[in-house]
Amino acid sequence: KAGVTQTPRYLIKTRGQQVTLSCSPISGHRSVSWYQQTPGQGLQFLFEYFSETQRNKGNFPGRFSGRQFSNSRSEMNVSTLELGDSALYLCASIAGSGANVLTFGAGSRLTVL
Amino acid sequence: SQQGEEDPQALSIQEGENATMNCSYKTSINNLQWYRQNSGRGLVHLILIRSNEREKHSGRLRVTLDTSKKSSSLLITASRAADTASYFCATAPLTNTGNQFYFGTGTSLTVIP
């Protein structure tokens, strides 16, 4: 099976811009979660999507949003970028019912200047 | 925050020695998992221990769980240079309605050849 694929791997944006990150989960995995990783805060849960519905949401401002498509691929969007949004954004997929283990992608490293 | 904490934050050992890292968490859990992250990459699942288990082994890994103290430890025996990475614990709360996991702050392990 192919792993979790995240694109782009690296990107540089300036303050005020917006960004869209993409995640293709493992085939058959219906749940996709997003995490933000920064040196100071560690891994922070952003949101989880299951069957195109947001099932859980972390404590992030409304500038952070996401969606999931019928093929389970997911995108997350950050609008009005701030310097503090610079981070590694990790996507993870999980099979769904009864499964417990996250499979992570390599991440998208966002730098906001 | 329901985030856990790992201790120590950083650990440096010689190849062949054992490495022990600890994790404390805050809520009642279904299970606790350990993940490994190589520099700036995605996380890789190592081992899962359920709340009704006290110890689990997988190859050179040994995990213990003490739910009364809300703590876990990961022991890596006979360490190798390739074990150099950051290690994170992740908990799945009992109240989980989906696949939201809380990650600790991580232990950075350096194994010196």
PDB file of C-alpha atoms in Angstrom:
ATOM      1  CA  LYS A   1       0.000   0.000   0.000  1.00  0.00           C
ATOM      2  CA  ALA A   2       1.183   3.508  -0.699  1.00  0.00           C
ATOM      3  CA  GLY A   3       1.674   5.608   2.410  1.00  0.00           C
ATOM      4  CA  VAL A   4       0.118   8.905   3.376  1.00  0.00           C
ATOM      5  CA  THR A   5       1.096  11.559   0.831  1.00  0.00           C
ATOM      6  CA  GLN A   6       1.281  15.226   1.695  1.00  0.00           C
ATOM      7  CA  THR A   7       1.832  18.052  -0.747  1.00  0.00           C
ATOM      8  CA  PRO A   8       3.581  20.368  -0.955  1.00  0.00           C
ATOM      9  CA  ARG A   9       6.490  19.303   1.222  1.00  0.00           C
ATOM     10  CA  TYR A  10       7.858  22.810   1.646  1.00  0.00           C
ATOM     11  CA  LEU A  11       6.400  26.213   1.073  1.00  0.00           C
ATOM     12  CA  ILE A  12       7.128  29.790   1.933  1.00  0.00           C
ATOM     13  CA  LYS A  13       4.409  32.392   2.306  1.00  0.00           C
ATOM     14  CA  THR A  14       4.195  35.941   3.569  1.00  0.00           C
ATOM     15  CA  ARG A  15       1.987  37.303   6.312  1.00  0.00           C
ATOM     16  CA  GLY A  16      -1.602  37.826   5.256  1.00  0.00           C
ATOM     17  CA  GLN A  17      -1.538  35.229   2.505  1.00  0.00           C
ATOM     18  CA  GLN A  18      -3.421  31.972   2.616  1.00  0.00           C
ATOM     19  CA  VAL A  19      -2.250  28.431   2.070  1.00  0.00           C
ATOM     20  CA  THR A  20      -3.832  25.114   1.169  1.00  0.00           C
ATOM     21  CA  LEU A  21      -2.212  21.816   2.087  1.00  0.00           C
ATOM     22  CA  SER A  22      -3.230  18.464   0.699  1.00  0.00           C
ATOM     23  CA  CYS A  23      -3.230  14.971   2.151  1.00  0.00           C
ATOM     24  CA  SER A  24      -3.957  11.659   0.456  1.00  0.00           C
ATOM     25  CA  PRO A  25      -4.526   8.932   3.033  1.00  0.00           C
ATOM     26  CA  ILE A  26      -3.750   5.272   2.732  1.00  0.00           C
ATOM     27  CA  SER A  27      -6.220   3.582   0.433  1.00  0.00           C
ATOM     28  CA  GLY A  28      -9.201   2.410   2.457  1.00  0.00           C
ATOM     29  CA  HIS A  29      -8.540   4.719   5.391  1.00  0.00           C
ATOM     30  CA  ARG A  30     -11.563   6.891   6.012  1.00  0.00           C
ATOM     31  CA  SER A  31     -10.312   9.052   8.866  1.00  0.00           C
ATOM     32  CA  VAL A  32      -7.829  11.859   8.304  1.00  0.00           C
ATOM     33  CA  SER A  33      -6.397  14.012  11.070  1.00  0.00           C
ATOM     34  CA  TRP A  34      -4.220  17.092  10.930  1.00  0.00           C
ATOM     35  CA  TYR A  35      -1.629  18.152  13.484  1.00  0.00           C
ATOM     36  CA  GLN A  36       0.528  21.235  13.802  1.00  0.00           C
ATOM     37  CA  GLN A  37       4.031  20.712  15.127  1.00  0.00           C
ATOM     38  CA  THR A  38       6.146  23.565  16.424  1.00  0.00           C
ATOM     39  CA  PRO A  39       9.259  23.480  18.613  1.00  0.00           C
ATOM     40  CA  GLY A  40       7.525  25.296  21.435  1.00  0.00           C
ATOM     41  CA  GLN A  41       4.123  23.601  21.454  1.00  0.00           C
ATOM     42  CA  GLY A  42       4.874  20.099  20.230  1.00  0.00           C
ATOM     43  CA  LEU A  43       2.115  18.338  18.281  1.00  0.00           C
ATOM     44  CA  GLN A  44      -1.226  20.060  18.502  1.00  0.00           C
ATOM     45  CA  PHE A  45      -4.384  18.463  17.132  1.00  0.00           C
ATOM     46  CA  LEU A  46      -6.116  20.581  14.498  1.00  0.00           C
ATOM     47  CA  PHE A  47      -9.062  18.500  13.292  1.00  0.00           C
ATOM     48  CA  GLU A  48     -10.235  15.098  12.175  1.00  0.00           C
ATOM     49  CA  TYR A  49     -12.404  14.216   9.218  1.00  0.00           C
ATOM     50  CA  PHE A  50     -14.298  11.004   8.745  1.00  0.00           C
ATOM     51  CA  SER A  51     -16.482  10.273   5.737  1.00  0.00           C
ATOM     52  CA  GLU A  52     -16.348  13.907   4.638  1.00  0.00           C
ATOM     53  CA  THR A  53     -17.508  15.192   8.041  1.00  0.00           C
ATOM     54  CA  GLN A  54     -15.458  17.011  10.632  1.00  0.00           C
ATOM     55  CA  ARG A  55     -15.650  14.802  13.680  1.00  0.00           C
ATOM     56  CA  ASN A  56     -13.294  16.586  16.070  1.00  0.00           C
ATOM     57  CA  LYS A  57     -11.702  20.002  16.203  1.00  0.00           C
ATOM     58  CA  GLY A  58      -8.793  21.256  18.252  1.00  0.00           C
ATOM     59  CA  ASN A  59      -8.363  24.631  19.845  1.00  0.00           C
ATOM     60  CA  PHE A  60      -7.326  26.680  16.832  1.00  0.00           C
ATOM     61  CA  PRO A  61      -8.795  29.908  15.467  1.00  0.00           C
ATOM     62  CA  GLY A  62     -11.264  29.915  12.615  1.00  0.00           C
ATOM     63  CA  ARG A  63      -8.470  30.815  10.183  1.00  0.00           C
ATOM     64  CA  PHE A  64      -7.699  27.116  10.192  1.00  0.00           C
ATOM     65  CA  SER A  65     -10.176  25.052   8.241  1.00  0.00           C
ATOM     66  CA  GLY A  66     -10.308  21.786   6.407  1.00  0.00           C
ATOM     67  CA  ARG A  67     -12.391  19.482   4.345  1.00  0.00           C
ATOM     68  CA  GLN A  68     -12.474  15.918   3.133  1.00  0.00           C
ATOM     69  CA  PHE A  69     -13.536  14.677  -0.250  1.00  0.00           C
ATOM     70  CA  SER A  70     -15.473  11.556  -1.176  1.00  0.00           C
ATOM     71  CA  ASN A  71     -12.220   9.730  -1.988  1.00  0.00           C
ATOM     72  CA  SER A  72     -11.017  10.502   1.583  1.00  0.00           C
ATOM     73  CA  ARG A  73      -8.388  12.976   0.391  1.00  0.00           C
ATOM     74  CA  SER A  74      -8.261  15.972   2.677  1.00  0.00           C
ATOM     75  CA  GLU A  75      -7.171  19.564   2.449  1.00  0.00           C
ATOM     76  CA  MET A  76      -6.514  22.102   5.137  1.00  0.00           C
ATOM     77  CA  ASN A  77      -6.482  25.831   4.625  1.00  0.00           C
ATOM     78  CA  VAL A  78      -4.974  28.594   6.687  1.00  0.00           C
ATOM     79  CA  SER A  79      -6.092  32.102   5.848  1.00  0.00           C
ATOM     80  CA  THR A  80      -4.509  35.414   6.798  1.00  0.00           C
ATOM     81  CA  LEU A  81      -1.229  33.794   7.697  1.00  0.00           C
ATOM     82  CA  GLU A  82       0.677  34.940  10.768  1.00  0.00           C
ATOM     83  CA  LEU A  83       4.340  34.433  11.613  1.00  0.00           C
ATOM     84  CA  GLY A  84       3.298  32.001  14.337  1.00  0.00           C
ATOM     85  CA  ASP A  85       1.719  29.703  11.771  1.00  0.00           C
ATOM     86  CA  SER A  86       5.188  28.621  10.685  1.00  0.00           C
ATOM     87  CA  ALA A  87       5.230  24.931  11.496  1.00  0.00           C
ATOM     88  CA  LEU A  88       5.341  21.393  10.239  1.00  0.00           C
ATOM     89  CA  TYR A  89       1.796  20.342   9.377  1.00  0.00           C
ATOM     90  CA  LEU A  90       1.292  16.626   9.673  1.00  0.00           C
ATOM     91  CA  CYS A  91      -1.525  14.596   8.260  1.00  0.00           C
ATOM     92  CA  ALA A  92      -2.347  11.145   9.579  1.00  0.00           C
ATOM     93  CA  SER A  93      -4.822   8.554   8.452  1.00  0.00           C
ATOM     94  CA  ILE A  94      -6.433   5.733  10.323  1.00  0.00           C
ATOM     95  CA  ALA A  95      -8.564   2.895   9.059  1.00  0.00           C
ATOM     96  CA  GLY A  96     -11.625   3.782  11.094  1.00  0.00           C
ATOM     97  CA  SER A  97     -13.731   1.449  13.128  1.00  0.00           C
ATOM     98  CA  GLY A  98     -11.750  -0.224  15.862  1.00  0.00           C
ATOM     99  CA  ALA A  99      -8.411   0.913  14.512  1.00  0.00           C
ATOM    100  CA  ASN A 100      -6.070   2.757  16.820  1.00  0.00           C
ATOM    101  CA  VAL A 101      -2.837   3.450  15.011  1.00  0.00           C
ATOM    102  CA  LEU A 102      -2.105   6.634  13.104  1.00  0.00           C
ATOM    103  CA  THR A 103      -0.083   6.510   9.907  1.00  0.00           C
ATOM    104  CA  PHE A 104       1.571   9.846   9.290  1.00  0.00           C
ATOM    105  CA  GLY A 105       2.667  11.554   6.132  1.00  0.00           C
ATOM    106  CA  ALA A 106       6.066  13.243   5.885  1.00  0.00           C
ATOM    107  CA  GLY A 107       4.516  16.628   6.567  1.00  0.00           C
ATOM    108  CA  SER A 108       4.299  20.009   4.903  1.00  0.00           C
ATOM    109  CA  ARG A 109       6.748  22.547   6.274  1.00  0.00           C
ATOM    110  CA  LEU A 110       5.292  26.024   6.115  1.00  0.00           C
ATOM    111  CA  THR A 111       7.427  29.093   6.640  1.00  0.00           C
ATOM    112  CA  VAL A 112       5.666  32.429   7.004  1.00  0.00           C
ATOM    113  CA  LEU A 113       7.811  35.505   6.422  1.00  0.00           C
TER     114      LEU A 113
ATOM    115  CA  SER B   1      -4.354  21.435  27.728  1.00  0.00           C
ATOM    116  CA  GLN B   2      -4.611  17.666  27.778  1.00  0.00           C
ATOM    117  CA  GLN B   3      -1.194  17.268  26.296  1.00  0.00           C
ATOM    118  CA  GLY B   4       1.150  14.873  28.005  1.00  0.00           C
ATOM    119  CA  GLU B   5       4.751  15.383  28.883  1.00  0.00           C
ATOM    120  CA  GLU B   6       7.814  13.300  28.226  1.00  0.00           C
ATOM    121  CA  ASP B   7      10.790  13.193  30.496  1.00  0.00           C
ATOM    122  CA  PRO B   8      13.628  13.784  29.931  1.00  0.00           C
ATOM    123  CA  GLN B   9      13.367  16.335  27.142  1.00  0.00           C
ATOM    124  CA  ALA B  10      16.721  15.185  25.798  1.00  0.00           C
ATOM    125  CA  LEU B  11      18.811  12.081  26.354  1.00  0.00           C
ATOM    126  CA  SER B  12      22.275  11.222  25.083  1.00  0.00           C
ATOM    127  CA  ILE B  13      23.705   7.713  25.465  1.00  0.00           C
ATOM    128  CA  GLN B  14      26.406   5.490  24.039  1.00  0.00           C
ATOM    129  CA  GLU B  15      25.579   2.803  21.526  1.00  0.00           C
ATOM    130  CA  GLY B  16      24.738  -0.441  23.283  1.00  0.00           C
ATOM    131  CA  GLU B  17      23.300   1.247  26.375  1.00  0.00           C
ATOM    132  CA  ASN B  18      19.637   1.217  27.287  1.00  0.00           C
ATOM    133  CA  ALA B  19      17.449   4.307  26.924  1.00  0.00           C
ATOM    134  CA  THR B  20      14.469   4.983  29.150  1.00  0.00           C
ATOM    135  CA  MET B  21      11.979   7.741  28.596  1.00  0.00           C
ATOM    136  CA  ASN B  22       8.862   8.528  30.550  1.00  0.00           C
ATOM    137  CA  CYS B  23       5.477   9.948  29.707  1.00  0.00           C
ATOM    138  CA  SER B  24       2.852  11.468  31.953  1.00  0.00           C
ATOM    139  CA  TYR B  25      -0.671  12.220  30.844  1.00  0.00           C
ATOM    140  CA  LYS B  26      -3.739  13.858  32.322  1.00  0.00           C
ATOM    141  CA  THR B  27      -6.943  12.022  31.435  1.00  0.00           C
ATOM    142  CA  SER B  28      -8.275   8.490  31.641  1.00  0.00           C
ATOM    143  CA  ILE B  29      -7.338   6.640  28.496  1.00  0.00           C
ATOM    144  CA  ASN B  30      -8.272   3.777  26.198  1.00  0.00           C
ATOM    145  CA  ASN B  31      -4.718   3.195  25.150  1.00  0.00           C
ATOM    146  CA  LEU B  32      -1.305   4.794  25.007  1.00  0.00           C
ATOM    147  CA  GLN B  33       1.019   4.663  22.050  1.00  0.00           C
ATOM    148  CA  TRP B  34       4.613   5.530  21.367  1.00  0.00           C
ATOM    149  CA  TYR B  35       5.758   7.093  18.122  1.00  0.00           C
ATOM    150  CA  ARG B  36       9.154   7.904  16.748  1.00  0.00           C
ATOM    151  CA  GLN B  37      10.095  10.874  14.573  1.00  0.00           C
ATOM    152  CA  ASN B  38      13.277  11.264  12.626  1.00  0.00           C
ATOM    153  CA  SER B  39      14.381  14.846  12.143  1.00  0.00           C
ATOM    154  CA  GLY B  40      11.510  16.876  10.712  1.00  0.00           C
ATOM    155  CA  ARG B  41       9.728  13.898   9.208  1.00  0.00           C
ATOM    156  CA  GLY B  42       6.425  12.217   9.945  1.00  0.00           C
ATOM    157  CA  LEU B  43       5.888  10.072  12.990  1.00  0.00           C
ATOM    158  CA  VAL B  44       6.111   6.300  12.886  1.00  0.00           C
ATOM    159  CA  HIS B  45       4.099   4.100  15.225  1.00  0.00           C
ATOM    160  CA  LEU B  46       6.192   1.902  17.524  1.00  0.00           C
ATOM    161  CA  ILE B  47       3.930   0.204  20.025  1.00  0.00           C
ATOM    162  CA  LEU B  48       0.470   0.403  21.593  1.00  0.00           C
ATOM    163  CA  ILE B  49      -0.482  -0.582  25.125  1.00  0.00           C
ATOM    164  CA  ARG B  50      -4.089  -0.792  26.223  1.00  0.00           C
ATOM    165  CA  SER B  51      -5.356   0.587  29.512  1.00  0.00           C
ATOM    166  CA  ASN B  52      -5.843  -2.922  30.944  1.00  0.00           C
ATOM    167  CA  GLU B  53      -2.250  -3.924  30.166  1.00  0.00           C
ATOM    168  CA  ARG B  54       0.740  -3.210  32.385  1.00  0.00           C
ATOM    169  CA  GLU B  55       3.653  -4.177  30.162  1.00  0.00           C
ATOM    170  CA  LYS B  56       4.258  -4.925  26.525  1.00  0.00           C
ATOM    171  CA  HIS B  57       7.282  -5.940  24.490  1.00  0.00           C
ATOM    172  CA  SER B  58       8.158  -5.573  20.837  1.00  0.00           C
ATOM    173  CA  GLY B  59      11.666  -6.480  19.768  1.00  0.00           C
ATOM    174  CA  ARG B  60      14.039  -4.175  21.672  1.00  0.00           C
ATOM    175  CA  LEU B  61      11.156  -2.088  22.988  1.00  0.00           C
ATOM    176  CA  ARG B  62       9.495  -2.505  26.362  1.00  0.00           C
ATOM    177  CA  VAL B  63       6.588  -0.333  27.413  1.00  0.00           C
ATOM    178  CA  THR B  64       5.006  -0.121  30.834  1.00  0.00           C
ATOM    179  CA  LEU B  65       1.789   1.584  31.808  1.00  0.00           C
ATOM    180  CA  ASP B  66       0.639   2.674  35.262  1.00  0.00           C
ATOM    181  CA  THR B  67      -2.884   4.047  34.951  1.00  0.00           C
ATOM    182  CA  SER B  68      -3.057   4.924  38.654  1.00  0.00           C
ATOM    183  CA  LYS B  69      -0.125   7.292  38.195  1.00  0.00           C
ATOM    184  CA  LYS B  70      -1.121   8.217  34.654  1.00  0.00           C
ATOM    185  CA  SER B  71       2.351   7.433  33.420  1.00  0.00           C
ATOM    186  CA  SER B  72       4.162   5.217  30.960  1.00  0.00           C
ATOM    187  CA  SER B  73       7.756   4.414  30.189  1.00  0.00           C
ATOM    188  CA  LEU B  74       9.504   3.291  27.029  1.00  0.00           C
ATOM    189  CA  LEU B  75      12.706   1.298  27.296  1.00  0.00           C
ATOM    190  CA  ILE B  76      14.910   0.750  24.269  1.00  0.00           C
ATOM    191  CA  THR B  77      17.500  -1.904  24.952  1.00  0.00           C
ATOM    192  CA  ALA B  78      20.898  -2.235  23.291  1.00  0.00           C
ATOM    193  CA  SER B  79      20.522   1.082  21.523  1.00  0.00           C
ATOM    194  CA  ARG B  80      21.918   1.736  18.063  1.00  0.00           C
ATOM    195  CA  ALA B  81      22.924   4.933  16.295  1.00  0.00           C
ATOM    196  CA  ALA B  82      19.870   4.448  14.078  1.00  0.00           C
ATOM    197  CA  ASP B  83      17.654   4.867  17.160  1.00  0.00           C
ATOM    198  CA  THR B  84      18.575   8.556  17.223  1.00  0.00           C
ATOM    199  CA  ALA B  85      15.225  10.321  16.908  1.00  0.00           C
ATOM    200  CA  SER B  86      12.499  12.026  18.912  1.00  0.00           C
ATOM    201  CA  TYR B  87      10.036   9.829  20.745  1.00  0.00           C
ATOM    202  CA  PHE B  88       6.484  10.822  21.567  1.00  0.00           C
ATOM    203  CA  CYS B  89       3.747   9.252  23.610  1.00  0.00           C
ATOM    204  CA  ALA B  90       0.161   9.656  22.449  1.00  0.00           C
ATOM    205  CA  THR B  91      -2.988   8.988  24.393  1.00  0.00           C
ATOM    206  CA  ALA B  92      -6.494   8.190  23.237  1.00  0.00           C
ATOM    207  CA  PRO B  93      -8.869   9.536  25.914  1.00  0.00           C
ATOM    208  CA  LEU B  94     -11.796   7.453  27.128  1.00  0.00           C
ATOM    209  CA  THR B  95     -14.074  10.283  26.055  1.00  0.00           C
ATOM    210  CA  ASN B  96     -12.823  10.083  22.473  1.00  0.00           C
ATOM    211  CA  THR B  97     -15.618  10.396  19.985  1.00  0.00           C
ATOM    212  CA  GLY B  98     -13.298   9.812  17.090  1.00  0.00           C
ATOM    213  CA  ASN B  99      -9.585   9.604  16.553  1.00  0.00           C
ATOM    214  CA  GLN B 100      -8.290  12.597  18.481  1.00  0.00           C
ATOM    215  CA  PHE B 101      -4.969  11.846  20.100  1.00  0.00           C
ATOM    216  CA  TYR B 102      -2.992  13.896  22.569  1.00  0.00           C
ATOM    217  CA  PHE B 103       0.748  13.885  22.079  1.00  0.00           C
ATOM    218  CA  GLY B 104       3.427  14.543  24.611  1.00  0.00           C
ATOM    219  CA  THR B 105       6.199  17.056  24.142  1.00  0.00           C
ATOM    220  CA  GLY B 106       8.726  14.443  23.084  1.00  0.00           C
ATOM    221  CA  THR B 107      12.112  13.119  24.166  1.00  0.00           C
ATOM    222  CA  SER B 108      15.027  13.740  21.844  1.00  0.00           C
ATOM    223  CA  LEU B 109      17.311  10.701  21.940  1.00  0.00           C
ATOM    224  CA  THR B 110      20.872  10.809  20.641  1.00  0.00           C
ATOM    225  CA  VAL B 111      22.788   7.538  20.434  1.00  0.00           C
ATOM    226  CA  ILE B 112      26.505   8.088  20.061  1.00  0.00           C
ATOM    227  CA  PRO B 113      28.343   5.438  17.984  1.00  0.00           C
TER     228      PRO B 113
END
